[in-house]
XYZ file of N, CA and C in Angstrom:
774
model
N -71.880 -27.324 -30.047
C -70.907 -27.902 -29.847
C -69.933 -27.851 -29.128
N -69.329 -28.494 -28.092
C -68.246 -28.456 -27.314
C -67.210 -27.570 -28.017
N -66.095 -26.554 -27.535
C -65.393 -25.578 -27.771
C -64.356 -26.797 -28.401
N -63.794 -27.832 -27.519
C -62.553 -28.731 -27.991
C -63.144 -29.428 -29.138
N -64.725 -29.887 -29.277
C -64.779 -30.922 -30.514
C -65.034 -29.575 -31.963
N -65.197 -28.671 -31.661
C -65.559 -27.456 -32.489
C -63.855 -27.389 -32.984
N -62.562 -26.951 -32.106
C -61.721 -26.831 -32.398
C -61.072 -28.053 -33.068
N -61.687 -29.190 -33.247
C -60.996 -30.512 -33.863
C -61.645 -30.617 -35.020
N -63.056 -30.246 -35.153
C -63.221 -30.349 -36.281
C -62.697 -29.143 -37.443
N -62.574 -28.082 -36.635
C -61.922 -27.058 -37.663
C -60.407 -27.199 -38.254
N -60.065 -27.956 -37.190
C -58.710 -27.878 -37.309
C -58.129 -29.003 -38.793
N -58.748 -30.035 -38.251
C -58.612 -31.531 -39.242
C -58.807 -31.547 -40.369
N -57.672 -31.708 -40.967
C -57.721 -32.095 -42.679
C -58.667 -32.700 -42.978
N -58.952 -32.788 -44.495
C -59.892 -33.899 -45.678
C -58.850 -34.354 -45.420
N -59.587 -36.279 -45.486
C -59.391 -37.167 -46.197
C -58.500 -37.177 -47.476
N -57.607 -37.366 -47.939
C -57.090 -36.987 -49.577
C -57.868 -38.246 -50.375
N -58.450 -38.164 -51.258
C -58.742 -38.783 -52.030
C -58.494 -38.821 -53.488
N -58.294 -39.815 -54.108
C -57.942 -40.105 -55.964
C -58.918 -40.578 -56.667
N -58.821 -39.325 -57.908
C -59.917 -39.530 -58.830
C -61.171 -38.683 -58.008
N -61.168 -37.808 -57.630
C -62.096 -36.778 -57.169
C -62.246 -35.777 -58.573
N -63.307 -34.707 -58.279
C -63.324 -33.829 -59.346
C -62.778 -32.639 -58.710
N -61.510 -32.309 -59.897
C -60.680 -31.410 -59.154
C -60.633 -29.748 -60.096
N -61.218 -28.664 -59.541
C -61.189 -27.385 -60.384
C -59.851 -27.111 -61.163
N -60.024 -27.026 -62.823
C -59.085 -26.872 -63.537
C -58.345 -25.371 -63.119
N -59.029 -24.253 -62.257
C -58.810 -23.266 -62.191
C -57.636 -23.778 -60.599
N -56.095 -23.117 -60.708
C -55.402 -23.370 -59.382
C -55.110 -22.415 -58.604
N -55.604 -20.553 -58.989
C -55.346 -20.138 -58.076
C -56.295 -18.682 -58.898
N -56.394 -17.694 -57.525
C -57.490 -16.705 -58.606
C -59.111 -17.237 -58.089
N -59.470 -16.590 -59.113
C -61.312 -16.514 -59.353
C -61.297 -17.779 -60.182
N -62.545 -18.607 -59.976
C -63.059 -19.866 -60.679
C -64.299 -19.045 -61.553
N -63.964 -19.655 -62.778
C -65.233 -19.428 -63.484
C -64.514 -18.308 -64.551
N -64.875 -18.771 -65.942
C -64.454 -17.474 -67.209
C -65.419 -17.094 -68.147
N -66.100 -17.573 -68.214
C -67.268 -17.227 -68.838
C -68.419 -16.418 -68.267
N -69.148 -15.420 -68.876
C -70.078 -14.498 -68.181
C -71.098 -14.972 -67.780
N -71.554 -16.296 -67.832
C -72.710 -17.065 -67.069
C -72.300 -17.451 -66.046
N -71.096 -18.258 -65.761
C -70.275 -18.718 -65.019
C -69.879 -17.765 -63.525
N -69.010 -16.423 -64.203
C -68.984 -15.568 -63.690
C -70.236 -15.149 -62.577
N -71.338 -15.087 -63.492
C -73.004 -14.311 -62.992
C -73.176 -15.094 -62.069
N -72.935 -16.503 -62.065
C -73.256 -17.632 -60.655
C -72.526 -17.119 -59.339
N -70.757 -17.186 -60.093
C -70.357 -16.565 -58.536
C -70.188 -15.453 -58.017
N -70.268 -14.612 -58.721
C -70.822 -13.391 -58.157
C -71.816 -12.915 -57.010
N -72.774 -14.351 -57.646
C -74.456 -13.985 -56.660
C -73.644 -14.933 -55.236
N -72.871 -15.789 -55.404
C -72.738 -16.608 -54.610
C -71.591 -15.642 -53.411
N -70.665 -15.141 -54.083
C -69.962 -14.448 -52.938
C -70.621 -13.073 -52.534
N -71.861 -13.076 -53.196
C -72.444 -11.714 -52.435
C -73.479 -12.423 -51.339
N -73.984 -13.564 -51.277
C -74.704 -14.223 -50.184
C -73.853 -15.210 -49.264
N -72.788 -15.622 -49.676
C -72.451 -16.766 -48.542
C -71.323 -15.877 -47.921
N -70.617 -16.337 -46.815
C -69.500 -16.467 -46.168
C -68.135 -16.406 -46.894
N -67.626 -15.094 -46.799
C -66.554 -15.322 -47.452
C -65.292 -16.211 -47.442
N -65.377 -16.322 -45.877
C -64.182 -17.447 -45.297
C -64.442 -18.483 -45.850
N -65.538 -19.308 -45.569
C -66.037 -20.852 -46.555
C -65.846 -20.685 -47.658
N -66.393 -19.596 -48.197
C -66.263 -19.782 -49.894
C -63.983 -19.902 -49.956
N -63.764 -19.572 -49.478
C -62.101 -19.267 -49.575
C -61.849 -20.958 -49.156
N -62.299 -21.623 -48.559
C -62.021 -22.933 -48.083
C -62.732 -23.836 -48.752
N -63.869 -23.332 -49.159
C -64.318 -23.979 -50.559
C -63.442 -24.334 -51.978
N -63.217 -23.236 -52.305
C -62.058 -23.095 -53.314
C -61.210 -24.494 -53.272
N -60.276 -23.801 -52.154
C -59.163 -25.023 -51.655
C -59.841 -26.638 -51.918
N -61.182 -26.786 -51.439
C -61.433 -28.356 -51.745
C -62.070 -28.908 -52.801
N -61.962 -27.670 -53.443
C -62.519 -27.726 -55.152
C -61.488 -28.007 -55.649
N -60.429 -27.579 -55.102
C -59.120 -27.713 -56.099
C -58.321 -29.180 -55.725
N -58.423 -29.140 -54.558
C -57.819 -30.434 -53.899
C -58.487 -31.831 -54.774
N -59.699 -31.683 -55.131
C -60.145 -32.998 -55.642
C -61.328 -33.778 -54.568
N -61.790 -32.681 -53.703
C -62.374 -33.344 -52.632
C -64.019 -33.974 -52.919
N -64.057 -33.236 -53.944
C -65.883 -33.484 -54.602
C -65.515 -34.766 -55.385
N -66.495 -35.873 -54.586
C -66.570 -37.224 -55.462
C -67.319 -36.786 -57.051
N -68.261 -36.713 -56.642
C -69.365 -36.709 -57.509
C -70.322 -35.345 -57.632
N -71.031 -35.128 -58.532
C -72.027 -33.981 -58.810
C -72.991 -34.644 -59.515
N -74.381 -34.258 -59.721
C -75.553 -35.325 -60.195
C -76.121 -34.027 -60.200
N -76.783 -32.978 -61.712
C -77.581 -32.145 -61.801
C -79.170 -32.770 -62.494
N -79.840 -32.134 -61.850
C -81.302 -32.745 -62.650
C -82.318 -31.338 -62.371
N -83.269 -31.107 -62.811
C -83.976 -30.188 -62.691
C -84.191 -29.505 -61.333
N -83.930 -28.615 -60.579
C -84.283 -27.941 -59.477
C -82.812 -28.355 -58.739
N -82.713 -29.191 -58.693
C -81.642 -29.667 -57.741
C -80.543 -30.337 -58.298
N -79.364 -30.336 -57.088
C -78.129 -30.423 -57.050
C -77.669 -31.842 -56.436
N -77.101 -33.082 -56.434
C -76.787 -33.711 -55.636
C -75.544 -33.867 -55.713
N -74.558 -33.752 -54.306
C -72.827 -34.131 -54.544
C -72.641 -34.518 -53.366
N -71.466 -35.334 -53.539
C -70.701 -36.228 -52.420
C -69.391 -35.420 -52.274
N -68.727 -35.281 -50.735
C -67.557 -34.624 -50.862
C -67.060 -34.771 -49.413
N -65.513 -35.748 -49.577
C -65.121 -36.097 -48.798
C -64.515 -35.045 -47.674
N -64.747 -34.800 -46.538
C -64.549 -34.565 -45.427
C -63.156 -35.169 -44.658
N -63.227 -34.536 -43.445
C -62.287 -35.336 -42.513
C -62.927 -36.432 -41.797
N -63.771 -36.781 -41.743
C -64.317 -37.917 -41.347
C -64.602 -39.229 -43.002
N -64.544 -40.380 -41.967
C -64.469 -41.578 -43.228
C -65.450 -41.593 -44.272
N -66.764 -41.367 -43.643
C -67.642 -41.162 -44.677
C -67.759 -39.895 -45.589
N -68.206 -39.941 -46.787
C -67.994 -38.567 -47.734
C -69.525 -38.019 -46.853
N -69.759 -36.468 -46.956
C -70.753 -35.583 -46.761
C -71.995 -35.900 -47.931
N -73.275 -35.459 -48.010
C -73.898 -35.467 -48.926
C -74.338 -33.974 -49.069
N -74.607 -33.286 -49.917
C -74.596 -32.107 -50.281
C -75.925 -32.099 -51.119
N -77.064 -31.092 -51.145
C -78.211 -30.957 -51.836
C -78.235 -29.090 -52.325
N -78.436 -29.309 -53.515
C -78.505 -27.494 -53.500
C -79.414 -27.553 -54.553
N -80.674 -26.806 -53.959
C -82.370 -26.618 -54.691
C -82.137 -25.309 -55.555
N -82.888 -25.345 -56.449
C -83.734 -24.101 -56.913
C -85.310 -24.486 -57.382
N -85.769 -23.356 -57.713
C -86.774 -23.467 -58.463
C -86.700 -24.181 -59.778
N -87.277 -24.956 -60.096
C -87.315 -25.435 -61.816
C -88.703 -25.145 -62.177
N -88.688 -24.439 -63.801
C -89.928 -24.035 -64.428
C -91.005 -25.171 -64.719
N -91.709 -25.044 -64.594
C -92.490 -26.365 -65.102
C -92.738 -25.812 -66.849
N -93.448 -26.757 -67.934
C -93.845 -27.043 -69.179
C -94.770 -25.835 -69.643
N -95.442 -24.885 -69.202
C -96.380 -23.739 -69.518
C -95.063 -22.781 -69.245
N -94.340 -22.629 -68.217
C -93.906 -21.166 -67.956
C -92.433 -21.415 -69.619
N -91.832 -22.780 -69.510
C -91.090 -22.866 -70.613
C -91.053 -22.789 -71.864
N -92.912 -23.126 -72.043
C -93.124 -22.964 -73.552
C -93.476 -21.268 -73.724
N -93.539 -20.342 -72.746
C -93.476 -19.115 -72.874
C -92.140 -18.326 -73.082
N -91.160 -18.889 -72.343
C -89.789 -18.527 -72.688
C -89.260 -18.856 -74.309
N -89.223 -20.150 -74.127
C -88.987 -20.418 -75.868
C -89.453 -19.645 -76.686
N -90.900 -19.257 -76.619
C -91.558 -18.407 -77.714
C -90.910 -17.089 -77.515
N -90.280 -16.301 -76.062
C -89.813 -15.358 -76.587
C -88.103 -15.122 -76.989
N -87.586 -16.339 -76.647
C -86.504 -16.492 -77.701
C -86.486 -16.795 -78.640
N -87.507 -17.338 -78.919
C -87.626 -17.593 -80.868
C -87.778 -16.193 -81.329
N -88.701 -15.295 -80.595
C -89.165 -13.952 -81.223
C -87.816 -13.139 -81.928
N -86.731 -13.517 -80.922
C -85.713 -13.115 -81.050
C -84.173 -13.682 -81.540
N -83.838 -13.518 -83.150
C -83.513 -14.053 -84.136
C -82.047 -14.223 -83.356
N -81.220 -13.182 -83.138
C -80.171 -13.432 -82.482
C -80.100 -14.138 -81.260
N -80.696 -14.076 -80.643
C -80.849 -14.840 -79.100
C -81.125 -16.503 -79.507
N -82.226 -16.462 -80.608
C -82.038 -18.209 -80.976
C -80.816 -18.513 -82.011
N -80.331 -17.792 -82.755
C -79.165 -18.221 -83.151
C -77.958 -18.406 -82.661
N -77.721 -17.808 -81.786
C -76.372 -18.199 -80.861
C -76.797 -19.428 -79.823
N -78.233 -19.497 -79.240
C -78.266 -20.463 -78.557
C -78.340 -21.901 -79.230
N -78.730 -21.993 -80.882
C -78.448 -22.968 -81.506
C -76.860 -23.614 -81.742
N -76.027 -22.097 -81.766
C -74.426 -22.635 -82.495
C -73.757 -22.671 -80.467
N -74.560 -23.293 -79.717
C -74.047 -23.297 -78.177
C -73.231 -22.671 -77.494
N -74.206 -21.003 -77.695
C -73.458 -20.007 -77.010
C -74.940 -19.709 -76.067
N -74.349 -18.959 -75.092
C -75.544 -18.046 -73.955
C -75.593 -16.771 -74.494
N -76.545 -16.140 -75.101
C -76.544 -14.831 -75.306
C -76.510 -13.918 -73.721
N -75.934 -12.820 -73.982
C -76.007 -12.204 -72.597
C -77.191 -11.529 -72.568
N -78.065 -11.541 -73.440
C -79.150 -10.715 -73.009
C -80.401 -11.655 -72.650
N -80.151 -12.768 -72.836
C -80.901 -13.947 -72.167
C -81.169 -13.734 -70.418
N -80.431 -13.015 -69.991
C -80.862 -12.986 -68.617
C -82.035 -11.929 -68.364
N -81.718 -10.595 -69.401
C -82.764 -9.775 -69.444
C -84.104 -10.127 -69.622
N -84.266 -11.388 -70.567
C -85.536 -11.650 -71.169
C -85.964 -12.541 -69.752
N -85.552 -13.263 -69.260
C -86.126 -13.810 -68.381
C -86.807 -12.652 -67.128
N -85.768 -11.710 -66.845
C -86.288 -10.453 -65.854
C -87.606 -10.112 -66.437
N -87.977 -9.741 -67.808
C -89.023 -9.134 -68.387
C -89.979 -9.814 -68.241
N -89.718 -11.107 -67.845
C -90.852 -12.091 -67.589
C -91.379 -12.428 -65.887
N -90.256 -11.779 -65.559
C -90.812 -11.578 -63.885
C -90.032 -13.051 -63.068
N -88.992 -13.311 -64.002
C -88.186 -14.529 -63.411
C -86.968 -14.684 -63.753
N -86.367 -15.643 -62.820
C -84.708 -15.549 -63.093
C -84.494 -16.420 -63.359
N -82.754 -16.263 -64.426
C -82.205 -17.145 -64.760
C -81.591 -17.942 -63.957
N -80.785 -17.217 -63.063
C -79.406 -17.234 -61.908
C -80.430 -17.350 -60.535
N -80.180 -18.096 -59.740
C -81.111 -18.241 -58.289
C -80.496 -17.058 -57.621
N -81.402 -16.179 -56.819
C -81.158 -15.037 -55.989
C -81.025 -16.010 -54.583
N -81.661 -16.816 -54.564
C -81.426 -17.676 -53.160
C -81.387 -18.926 -53.696
N -80.209 -19.751 -52.304
C -80.279 -21.198 -52.913
C -80.531 -22.266 -51.694
N -81.355 -23.082 -51.855
C -82.168 -23.928 -50.440
C -80.812 -25.390 -50.660
N -79.722 -24.834 -49.715
C -79.099 -25.722 -49.440
C -78.565 -26.343 -47.894
N -78.112 -27.957 -48.316
C -77.996 -28.559 -47.065
C -77.258 -29.595 -47.459
N -76.004 -29.512 -46.162
C -75.004 -30.667 -46.060
C -75.120 -31.649 -44.962
N -74.476 -32.584 -44.985
C -74.675 -33.672 -43.994
C -73.870 -33.407 -42.909
N -72.786 -32.318 -43.052
C -71.594 -32.551 -41.822
C -72.459 -31.433 -40.545
N -71.187 -31.641 -39.610
C -72.144 -30.944 -38.602
C -71.356 -29.596 -38.303
N -70.440 -29.044 -39.823
C -70.049 -27.554 -39.479
C -71.398 -26.312 -39.116
N -71.336 -25.754 -38.604
C -72.370 -24.666 -38.204
C -72.443 -23.565 -39.076
N -71.498 -23.490 -39.626
C -71.589 -22.434 -40.924
C -71.971 -22.090 -41.828
N -72.721 -21.168 -42.738
C -73.352 -21.593 -43.637
C -72.707 -20.373 -45.153
N -72.814 -20.912 -45.974
C -72.467 -22.260 -46.441
C -71.178 -22.824 -45.814
N -71.526 -24.544 -45.736
C -69.734 -24.867 -45.122
C -69.058 -24.905 -46.267
N -68.107 -25.040 -46.049
C -66.816 -25.623 -47.369
C -66.954 -26.701 -48.386
N -67.965 -27.591 -47.849
C -68.276 -28.892 -48.397
C -69.268 -28.043 -49.503
N -70.069 -27.287 -49.173
C -71.177 -26.731 -49.947
C -70.487 -25.563 -51.140
N -69.833 -25.149 -50.479
C -69.047 -24.004 -51.320
C -68.354 -24.763 -52.316
N -67.321 -25.902 -51.942
C -66.662 -26.711 -52.796
C -67.565 -26.925 -54.306
N -68.643 -27.196 -53.831
C -69.413 -27.881 -55.086
C -70.269 -26.416 -56.110
N -70.645 -25.457 -55.150
C -70.813 -24.452 -55.603
C -69.931 -23.790 -56.857
N -68.321 -23.784 -56.527
C -67.409 -23.665 -57.039
C -67.624 -24.544 -58.381
N -67.295 -26.062 -58.361
C -67.079 -26.637 -59.119
C -68.627 -26.683 -60.403
N -69.739 -25.960 -59.922
C -70.705 -26.092 -60.732
C -70.520 -25.146 -61.448
N -69.996 -23.855 -61.058
C -69.562 -22.716 -62.108
C -69.075 -23.284 -62.889
N -67.855 -23.969 -62.920
C -66.995 -24.237 -63.791
C -67.597 -25.258 -64.445
N -68.896 -26.187 -64.097
C -69.159 -26.751 -65.352
C -69.896 -25.823 -65.693
N -70.404 -24.777 -65.517
C -71.061 -23.772 -66.387
C -70.439 -23.363 -67.936
N -69.245 -23.263 -67.305
C -68.094 -22.735 -68.065
C -68.122 -24.176 -69.513
N -68.163 -25.053 -68.872
C -68.065 -26.063 -69.999
C -69.267 -26.512 -71.070
N -70.421 -26.245 -69.994
C -71.679 -26.121 -70.605
C -72.747 -25.290 -70.553
N -73.333 -24.242 -71.077
C -73.597 -23.267 -70.553
C -75.428 -23.738 -70.328
N -75.801 -24.843 -71.162
C -76.685 -25.683 -71.071
C -77.274 -25.849 -69.379
N -76.034 -26.081 -68.773
C -76.502 -26.720 -67.566
C -77.401 -25.545 -66.509
N -76.974 -24.472 -66.997
C -78.010 -23.223 -66.169
C -79.459 -23.575 -66.589
N -79.648 -23.928 -67.585
C -80.846 -24.108 -68.388
C -81.570 -25.115 -67.967
N -80.932 -26.180 -67.481
C -81.016 -27.599 -67.284
C -81.377 -27.810 -65.982
N -80.618 -27.167 -65.177
C -80.996 -26.600 -63.664
C -82.592 -26.320 -63.546
N -82.818 -24.979 -64.356
C -84.155 -24.765 -64.194
C -85.183 -25.411 -64.847
N -85.081 -26.820 -65.810
C -85.752 -27.799 -66.127
C -86.106 -27.747 -67.461
N -85.207 -27.095 -68.316
C -84.641 -27.727 -69.741
C -83.635 -28.232 -70.167
N -83.837 -28.920 -70.436
C -82.420 -29.685 -71.352
C -82.249 -29.026 -72.578
N -80.742 -29.281 -73.069
C -80.253 -28.724 -74.278
C -81.104 -29.159 -75.510
N -81.386 -30.656 -75.580
C -81.792 -31.169 -76.601
C -83.484 -30.748 -76.838
N -84.273 -30.345 -75.902
C -85.143 -30.261 -75.456
C -85.539 -28.449 -75.783
N -84.540 -27.705 -75.521
C -84.893 -26.210 -75.765
C -84.223 -26.074 -77.450
N -83.440 -26.785 -77.796
C -82.877 -27.091 -78.838
C -84.038 -27.490 -80.307
N -84.505 -28.224 -79.582
C -85.459 -29.069 -80.515
C -86.801 -28.371 -80.794
N -86.729 -27.588 -79.982
C -87.997 -26.288 -79.748
C -87.758 -25.242 -80.568
N -86.644 -24.480 -80.775
C -85.978 -23.636 -81.041
C -85.662 -23.703 -82.633
N -85.323 -25.440 -83.054
C -85.581 -25.389 -84.214
C -86.587 -25.308 -84.962
N -87.555 -25.889 -84.402
C -88.561 -26.127 -84.870
C -89.589 -24.603 -85.218
N -89.191 -23.974 -84.772
C -89.624 -22.364 -84.598
C -88.775 -21.599 -85.921
N -87.836 -22.381 -85.742
C -86.608 -21.569 -87.328
C -87.189 -21.930 -88.238
N -87.603 -23.232 -88.643
C -87.880 -23.946 -89.627
C -89.379 -23.639 -89.936
N -90.150 -22.730 -88.847
C -91.312 -22.087 -89.438
C -92.174 -23.597 -89.814
N -92.835 -23.830 -91.076
C -93.248 -24.953 -91.524
C -92.390 -26.196 -92.266
N -93.645 -27.334 -91.647
C -93.338 -28.395 -92.174
C -93.336 -28.661 -93.757
N -91.840 -29.664 -93.874
C -91.789 -29.725 -95.390
C -92.169 -31.100 -95.023
N -92.737 -31.851 -96.240
C -92.984 -33.260 -96.534
C -92.118 -33.872 -96.772
N -91.391 -35.051 -96.299
C -90.180 -35.734 -96.568
C -90.774 -36.578 -97.221
N -90.343 -36.885 -98.673
C -90.373 -38.146 -99.431
C -89.110 -38.871 -99.538
N -89.726 -40.191 -99.508
C -88.478 -41.135 -99.598
C -87.629 -41.455 -100.900
N -86.688 -41.492 -100.503
C -85.771 -41.265 -102.320
C -86.209 -42.073 -102.990
N -86.756 -43.612 -102.521
C -86.684 -44.513 -102.973
C -87.851 -44.370 -103.626
N -88.964 -43.271 -103.615
C -90.192 -43.036 -104.266
C -89.953 -42.059 -105.297
N -88.975 -41.813 -105.588
C -88.380 -40.578 -106.038
C -87.265 -40.887 -107.132
N -87.159 -42.359 -106.899
C -85.816 -42.947 -108.209
C -86.982 -43.173 -109.888
N -87.662 -42.996 -109.899
C -88.763 -43.185 -111.105
C -88.107 -41.810 -111.914
N -88.378 -40.318 -111.126
C -88.558 -39.515 -111.996
C -86.870 -38.344 -111.355
N -86.329 -39.144 -110.643
C -85.168 -38.077 -109.848
C -84.576 -37.963 -110.984
N -83.793 -38.615 -112.070
C -82.962 -38.145 -113.318
C -83.799 -37.427 -114.502
N -85.041 -37.071 -114.173
C -85.907 -36.910 -115.773
C -85.335 -35.488 -115.675
N -84.910 -35.110 -116.735
C -84.899 -33.445 -117.359
C -86.058 -32.511 -116.647
N -85.763 -31.567 -115.859
C -86.465 -30.701 -115.370
C -87.347 -31.166 -114.622
N -87.569 -32.320 -113.909
C -88.416 -32.681 -113.283
C -88.082 -33.002 -112.166
N -88.713 -32.799 -110.925
C -88.606 -32.708 -109.358
C -89.996 -33.773 -108.753
N -90.021 -34.062 -107.572
C -90.432 -35.092 -106.975
C -92.189 -34.351 -106.860
N -92.296 -32.894 -106.741
C -93.462 -32.021 -106.743
C -93.547 -31.412 -107.893
N -92.779 -32.091 -109.071
C -92.949 -30.404 -110.294
C -92.924 -31.704 -111.600
N -94.359 -31.722 -112.385
C -94.285 -32.509 -113.564
C -93.277 -32.414 -114.877
N -92.535 -33.007 -114.995
C -91.833 -32.925 -116.381
C -92.251 -31.663 -117.327
N -91.412 -30.958 -117.657
C -91.786 -29.831 -118.345
C -91.680 -30.035 -119.607
N -92.761 -29.750 -120.547
C -92.973 -29.887 -121.871
C -91.734 -29.130 -122.755
N -91.158 -29.493 -124.027
C -90.588 -28.782 -124.537
C -91.165 -27.566 -125.056
N -90.364 -26.414 -125.251
C -90.955 -25.586 -126.016
C -90.011 -25.208 -127.099
N -90.712 -24.375 -128.192
C -89.632 -24.256 -129.541
C -89.836 -22.017 -128.980
N -88.314 -21.985 -129.160
C -87.554 -20.970 -129.246
C -88.081 -19.882 -130.263
N -88.273 -18.563 -129.980
C -88.864 -18.243 -131.296
C -87.250 -17.963 -132.240
N -87.426 -17.480 -133.821
C -86.462 -17.803 -134.651
C -85.120 -16.885 -134.257
N -85.789 -15.441 -133.549
C -84.778 -14.262 -133.772
C -84.204 -14.177 -132.382
N -84.764 -15.281 -131.187
C -84.485 -14.923 -130.118
C -83.023 -14.800 -129.847
N -81.850 -15.645 -130.259
C -80.682 -15.811 -130.149
C -80.337 -13.917 -130.677
N -80.636 -13.458 -131.557
C -79.954 -12.494 -132.300
C -80.508 -11.164 -131.642
N -82.096 -11.076 -130.780
C -81.961 -10.020 -129.856
C -81.108 -10.107 -128.553
N -80.839 -11.609 -128.234
C -80.482 -11.482 -126.984
C -78.831 -11.417 -127.000
N -78.152 -12.075 -128.286
C -76.965 -11.488 -128.370
C -76.755 -11.083 -129.709
N -76.759 -9.664 -130.277
C -76.520 -9.322 -131.305
C -75.168 -9.133 -131.899
N -75.022 -9.762 -133.098
C -73.610 -9.827 -133.812
C -73.290 -8.710 -134.249
N -71.963 -8.290 -134.233
C -71.628 -6.901 -134.718
C -72.627 -6.778 -136.091
N -72.720 -5.002 -136.252
C -72.998 -4.534 -137.245
C -72.356 -5.304 -138.624
N -71.076 -5.298 -138.637
C -69.988 -5.858 -140.117
C -70.442 -7.556 -140.283
N -70.370 -8.122 -139.235
C -70.801 -9.372 -139.566
C -72.300 -9.867 -139.442
N -73.258 -8.992 -139.094
C -74.832 -9.048 -139.112
C -75.433 -10.546 -140.398
N -74.527 -9.733 -141.330
C -75.447 -10.610 -142.559
C -74.803 -12.149 -142.917
N -73.135 -12.415 -141.992
C -72.724 -13.459 -142.163
C -73.468 -14.925 -141.003
N -73.482 -13.928 -139.892
C -74.198 -14.375 -138.585
C -75.362 -14.663 -138.505
N -76.163 -14.071 -139.184
C -77.615 -14.250 -138.936
C -78.449 -15.382 -139.448
N -77.837 -16.200 -140.553
C -78.210 -17.418 -140.519
C -77.671 -18.702 -139.618
N -76.566 -18.450 -139.434
C -76.335 -19.203 -138.383
C -77.026 -19.241 -137.150
N -77.742 -18.091 -136.721
C -78.185 -17.964 -135.233
C -79.305 -18.219 -135.619
N -80.302 -17.954 -136.883
C -81.337 -19.064 -136.610
C -81.204 -20.316 -137.089
N -80.491 -20.613 -137.839
C -80.186 -22.135 -137.768
C -80.237 -22.836 -136.440
N -79.359 -22.077 -135.164
C -79.217 -22.522 -134.267
C -80.425 -22.626 -133.302
N -81.221 -21.727 -133.430
C -82.720 -21.056 -132.505
C -83.714 -22.239 -132.859
N -83.144 -22.804 -134.126
C -84.341 -23.795 -135.028
C -84.048 -25.187 -134.828
N -82.719 -25.669 -134.109
C -82.598 -26.709 -133.810
C -82.464 -27.503 -132.576
């Protein structure tokens, strides 16, 4: 690109938009939870710091028009200095069913991990669980592309999307897993089945009406037959004071026999 065109592209400000996705953070770092900060730390280690700074500015100005996350891919539209928004694509490896079955089995074996995930939290140890299986939870490398003519990598448009993606992880940690190929519903459904352990037969309430109110009976237990208590059972369980034994013993025996 000629120097004069390069200077124009670098100096031209973005076209301001209404209704864009705007970062909540107005200054300083972006990301408040450990998992979003982990993602940001990776970005700041592998990406150009200057363009990341400009990307934060874009994210805070609301220049990102849309972000769509699917297994292995994030697609976004970013309004830059040209009339047509730039198209951004960020790809990582999405794990298949066989690998996810092994991941879910490992999570299910750790009651604390399972409980935290079912409560909507991301346990800090889950990254180690992935590493022990020889795979990554957070990407080490990102396959990224933007339709803009910027020669830097990542450009400010990609950087803006990456920062907003990290902030979306704050709101929903399961997006990290969804990017790897497992939605919240799929993962929690599998973990709930593991927690249940065994299947319980579901008897329709209408089929239980006949014996639902029967004393001592349930849908799976026959009604208990009445039994006769031993005459001296109450005396042995609740013995009266010695000076009242003669007076209360006949009453106890009569009560036991009623």
